[in-house]
PDB file of C-alpha atoms in Angstrom:
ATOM      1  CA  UNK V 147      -3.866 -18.813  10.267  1.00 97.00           C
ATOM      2  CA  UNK V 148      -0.781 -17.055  11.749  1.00 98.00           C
ATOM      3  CA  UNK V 149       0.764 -14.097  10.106  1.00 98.00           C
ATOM      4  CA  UNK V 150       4.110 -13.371  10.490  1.00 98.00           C
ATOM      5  CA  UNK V 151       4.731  -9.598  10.012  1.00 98.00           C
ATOM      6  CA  UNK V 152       8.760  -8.083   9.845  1.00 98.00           C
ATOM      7  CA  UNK V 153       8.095  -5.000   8.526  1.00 98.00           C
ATOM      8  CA  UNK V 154       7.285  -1.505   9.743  1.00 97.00           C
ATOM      9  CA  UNK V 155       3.428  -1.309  10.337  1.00 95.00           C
ATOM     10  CA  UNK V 156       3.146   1.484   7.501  1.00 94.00           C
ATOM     11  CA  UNK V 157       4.607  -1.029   5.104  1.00 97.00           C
ATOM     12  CA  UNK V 158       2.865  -1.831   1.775  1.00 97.00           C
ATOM     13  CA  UNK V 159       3.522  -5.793   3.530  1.00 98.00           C
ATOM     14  CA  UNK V 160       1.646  -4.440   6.791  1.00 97.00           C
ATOM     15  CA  UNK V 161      -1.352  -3.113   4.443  1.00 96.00           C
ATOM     16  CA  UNK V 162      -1.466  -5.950   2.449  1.00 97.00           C
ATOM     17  CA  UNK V 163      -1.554  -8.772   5.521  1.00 97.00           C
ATOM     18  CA  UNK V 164      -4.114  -6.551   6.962  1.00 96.00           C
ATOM     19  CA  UNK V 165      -6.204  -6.827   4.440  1.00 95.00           C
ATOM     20  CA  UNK V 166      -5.740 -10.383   4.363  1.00 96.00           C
ATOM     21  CA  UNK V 167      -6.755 -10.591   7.954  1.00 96.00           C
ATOM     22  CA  UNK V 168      -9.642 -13.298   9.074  1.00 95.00           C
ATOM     23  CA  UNK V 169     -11.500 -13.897  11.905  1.00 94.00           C
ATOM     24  CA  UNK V 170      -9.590 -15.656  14.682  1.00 94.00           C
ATOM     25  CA  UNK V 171      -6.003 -15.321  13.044  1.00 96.00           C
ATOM     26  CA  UNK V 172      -3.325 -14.739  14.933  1.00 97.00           C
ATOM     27  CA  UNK V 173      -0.258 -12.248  13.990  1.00 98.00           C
ATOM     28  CA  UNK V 174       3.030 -11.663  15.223  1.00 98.00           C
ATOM     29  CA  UNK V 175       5.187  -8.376  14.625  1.00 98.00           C
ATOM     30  CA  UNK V 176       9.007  -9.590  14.775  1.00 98.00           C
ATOM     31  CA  UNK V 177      11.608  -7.475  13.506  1.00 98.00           C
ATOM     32  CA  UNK V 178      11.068  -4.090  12.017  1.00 98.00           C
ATOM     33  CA  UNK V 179       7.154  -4.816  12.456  1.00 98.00           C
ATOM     34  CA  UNK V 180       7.614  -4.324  16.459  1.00 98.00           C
ATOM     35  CA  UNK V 181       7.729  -0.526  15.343  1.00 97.00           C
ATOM     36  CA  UNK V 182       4.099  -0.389  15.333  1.00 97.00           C
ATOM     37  CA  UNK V 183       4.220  -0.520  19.201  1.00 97.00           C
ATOM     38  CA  UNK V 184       4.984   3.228  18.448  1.00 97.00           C
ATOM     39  CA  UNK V 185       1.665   3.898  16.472  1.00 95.00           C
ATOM     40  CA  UNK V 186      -1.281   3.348  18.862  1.00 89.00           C
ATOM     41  CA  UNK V 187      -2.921   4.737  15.865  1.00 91.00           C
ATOM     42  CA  UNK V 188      -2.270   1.494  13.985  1.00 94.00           C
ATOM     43  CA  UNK V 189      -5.175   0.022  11.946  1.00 91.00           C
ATOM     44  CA  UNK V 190      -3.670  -3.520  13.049  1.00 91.00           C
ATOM     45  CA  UNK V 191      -4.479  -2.701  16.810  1.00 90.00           C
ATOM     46  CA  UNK V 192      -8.599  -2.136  16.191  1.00 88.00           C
ATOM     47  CA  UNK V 193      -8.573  -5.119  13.765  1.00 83.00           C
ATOM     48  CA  UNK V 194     -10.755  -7.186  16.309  1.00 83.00           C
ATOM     49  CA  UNK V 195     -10.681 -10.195  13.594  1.00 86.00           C
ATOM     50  CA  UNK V 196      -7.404 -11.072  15.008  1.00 94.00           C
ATOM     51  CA  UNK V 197      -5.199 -11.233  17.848  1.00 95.00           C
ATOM     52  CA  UNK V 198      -1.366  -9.292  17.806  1.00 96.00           C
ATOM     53  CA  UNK V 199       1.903  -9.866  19.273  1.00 97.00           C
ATOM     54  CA  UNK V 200       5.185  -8.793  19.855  1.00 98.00           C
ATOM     55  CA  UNK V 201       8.294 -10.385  19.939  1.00 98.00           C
ATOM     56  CA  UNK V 202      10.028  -9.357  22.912  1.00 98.00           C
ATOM     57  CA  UNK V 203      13.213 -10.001  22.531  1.00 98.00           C
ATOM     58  CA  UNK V 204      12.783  -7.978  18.851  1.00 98.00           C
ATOM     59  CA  UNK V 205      11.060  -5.461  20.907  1.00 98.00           C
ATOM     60  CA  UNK V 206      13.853  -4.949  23.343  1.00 98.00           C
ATOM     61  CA  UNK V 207      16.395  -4.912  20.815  1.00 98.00           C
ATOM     62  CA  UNK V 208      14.742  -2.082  19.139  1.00 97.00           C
ATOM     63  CA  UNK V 209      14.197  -0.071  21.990  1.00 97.00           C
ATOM     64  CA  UNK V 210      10.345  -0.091  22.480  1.00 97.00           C
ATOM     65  CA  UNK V 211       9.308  -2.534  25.120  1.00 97.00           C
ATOM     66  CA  UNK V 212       8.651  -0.299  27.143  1.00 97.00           C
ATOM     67  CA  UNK V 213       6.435   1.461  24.979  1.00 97.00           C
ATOM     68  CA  UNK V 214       5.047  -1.720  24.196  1.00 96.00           C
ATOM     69  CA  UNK V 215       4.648  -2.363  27.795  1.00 96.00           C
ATOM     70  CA  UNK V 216       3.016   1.106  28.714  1.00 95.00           C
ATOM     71  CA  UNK V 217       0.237   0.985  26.137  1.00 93.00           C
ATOM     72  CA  UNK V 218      -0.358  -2.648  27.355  1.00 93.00           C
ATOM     73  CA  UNK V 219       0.345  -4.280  23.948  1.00 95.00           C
ATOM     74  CA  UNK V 220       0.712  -8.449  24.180  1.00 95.00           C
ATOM     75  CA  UNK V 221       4.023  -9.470  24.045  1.00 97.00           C
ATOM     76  CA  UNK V 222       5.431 -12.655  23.589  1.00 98.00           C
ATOM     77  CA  UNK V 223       8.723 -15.266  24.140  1.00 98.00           C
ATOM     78  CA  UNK V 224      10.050 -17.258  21.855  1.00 97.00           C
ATOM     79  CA  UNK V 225       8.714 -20.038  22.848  1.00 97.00           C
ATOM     80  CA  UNK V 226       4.994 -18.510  23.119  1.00 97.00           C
ATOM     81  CA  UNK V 227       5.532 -17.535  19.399  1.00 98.00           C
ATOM     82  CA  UNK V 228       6.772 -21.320  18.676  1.00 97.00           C
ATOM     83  CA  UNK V 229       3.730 -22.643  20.134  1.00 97.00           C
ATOM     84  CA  UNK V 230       1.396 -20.414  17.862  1.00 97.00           C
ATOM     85  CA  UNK V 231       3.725 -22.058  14.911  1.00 97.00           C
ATOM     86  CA  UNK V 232       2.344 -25.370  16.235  1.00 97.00           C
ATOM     87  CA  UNK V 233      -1.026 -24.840  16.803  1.00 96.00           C
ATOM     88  CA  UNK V 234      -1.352 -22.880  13.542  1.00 96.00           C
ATOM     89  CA  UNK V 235      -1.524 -25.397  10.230  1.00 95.00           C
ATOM     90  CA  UNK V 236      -1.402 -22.223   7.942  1.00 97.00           C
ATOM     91  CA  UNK V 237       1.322 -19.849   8.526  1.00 98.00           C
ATOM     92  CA  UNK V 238       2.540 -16.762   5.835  1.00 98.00           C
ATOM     93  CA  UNK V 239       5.302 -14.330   6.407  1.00 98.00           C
ATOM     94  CA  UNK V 240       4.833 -10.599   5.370  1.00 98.00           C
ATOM     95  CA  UNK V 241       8.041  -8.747   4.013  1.00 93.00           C
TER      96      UNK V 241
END
């Protein structure tokens, strides 16, 4: 399943998709949910039942790519986050 997160990573959204969290999803923070770059004490980044992304260009235009980029947290394009839309047959957006 992919999870599609826009809001800040202290969100009641963020706690609730969390929680929803299985083994082998996939999430991706767009929006206001790229914030969390600037929490490397994040639940979502030890959840090690699924795997997180950015959007970069979301990430840019709020400022903290290169925090993102310093603490070595997985970014992704556009079209990388279009091809997790395809290969995903469940998707739900947080917000």
């Amino acid at each position: 399943m992919l999870h599609i997160l826009n809001k800040p990573p202290h969100s009641d959204a963020a706690v609730q998709m969390l929680n929803a969290l299985s083994n082998g999803d996939s999430v991706v923070l767009i929006e206001d949910g790229v914030q969390a770059a600037l929490y490397p004490e994040w639940q979502g980044w030890a959840a090690n039942t699924a795997s997180f992304f950015l959007l970069a260009e979301d990430a840019i235009s709020r400022g903290v790519h290169s925090v993102a980029t310093s603490h070595g947290l997985p970014l992704i394009e556009m079209d990388g986050f279009i091809r997790l839309t395809e290969q995903n047959e469940k998707i739900i957006s947080w917000y």
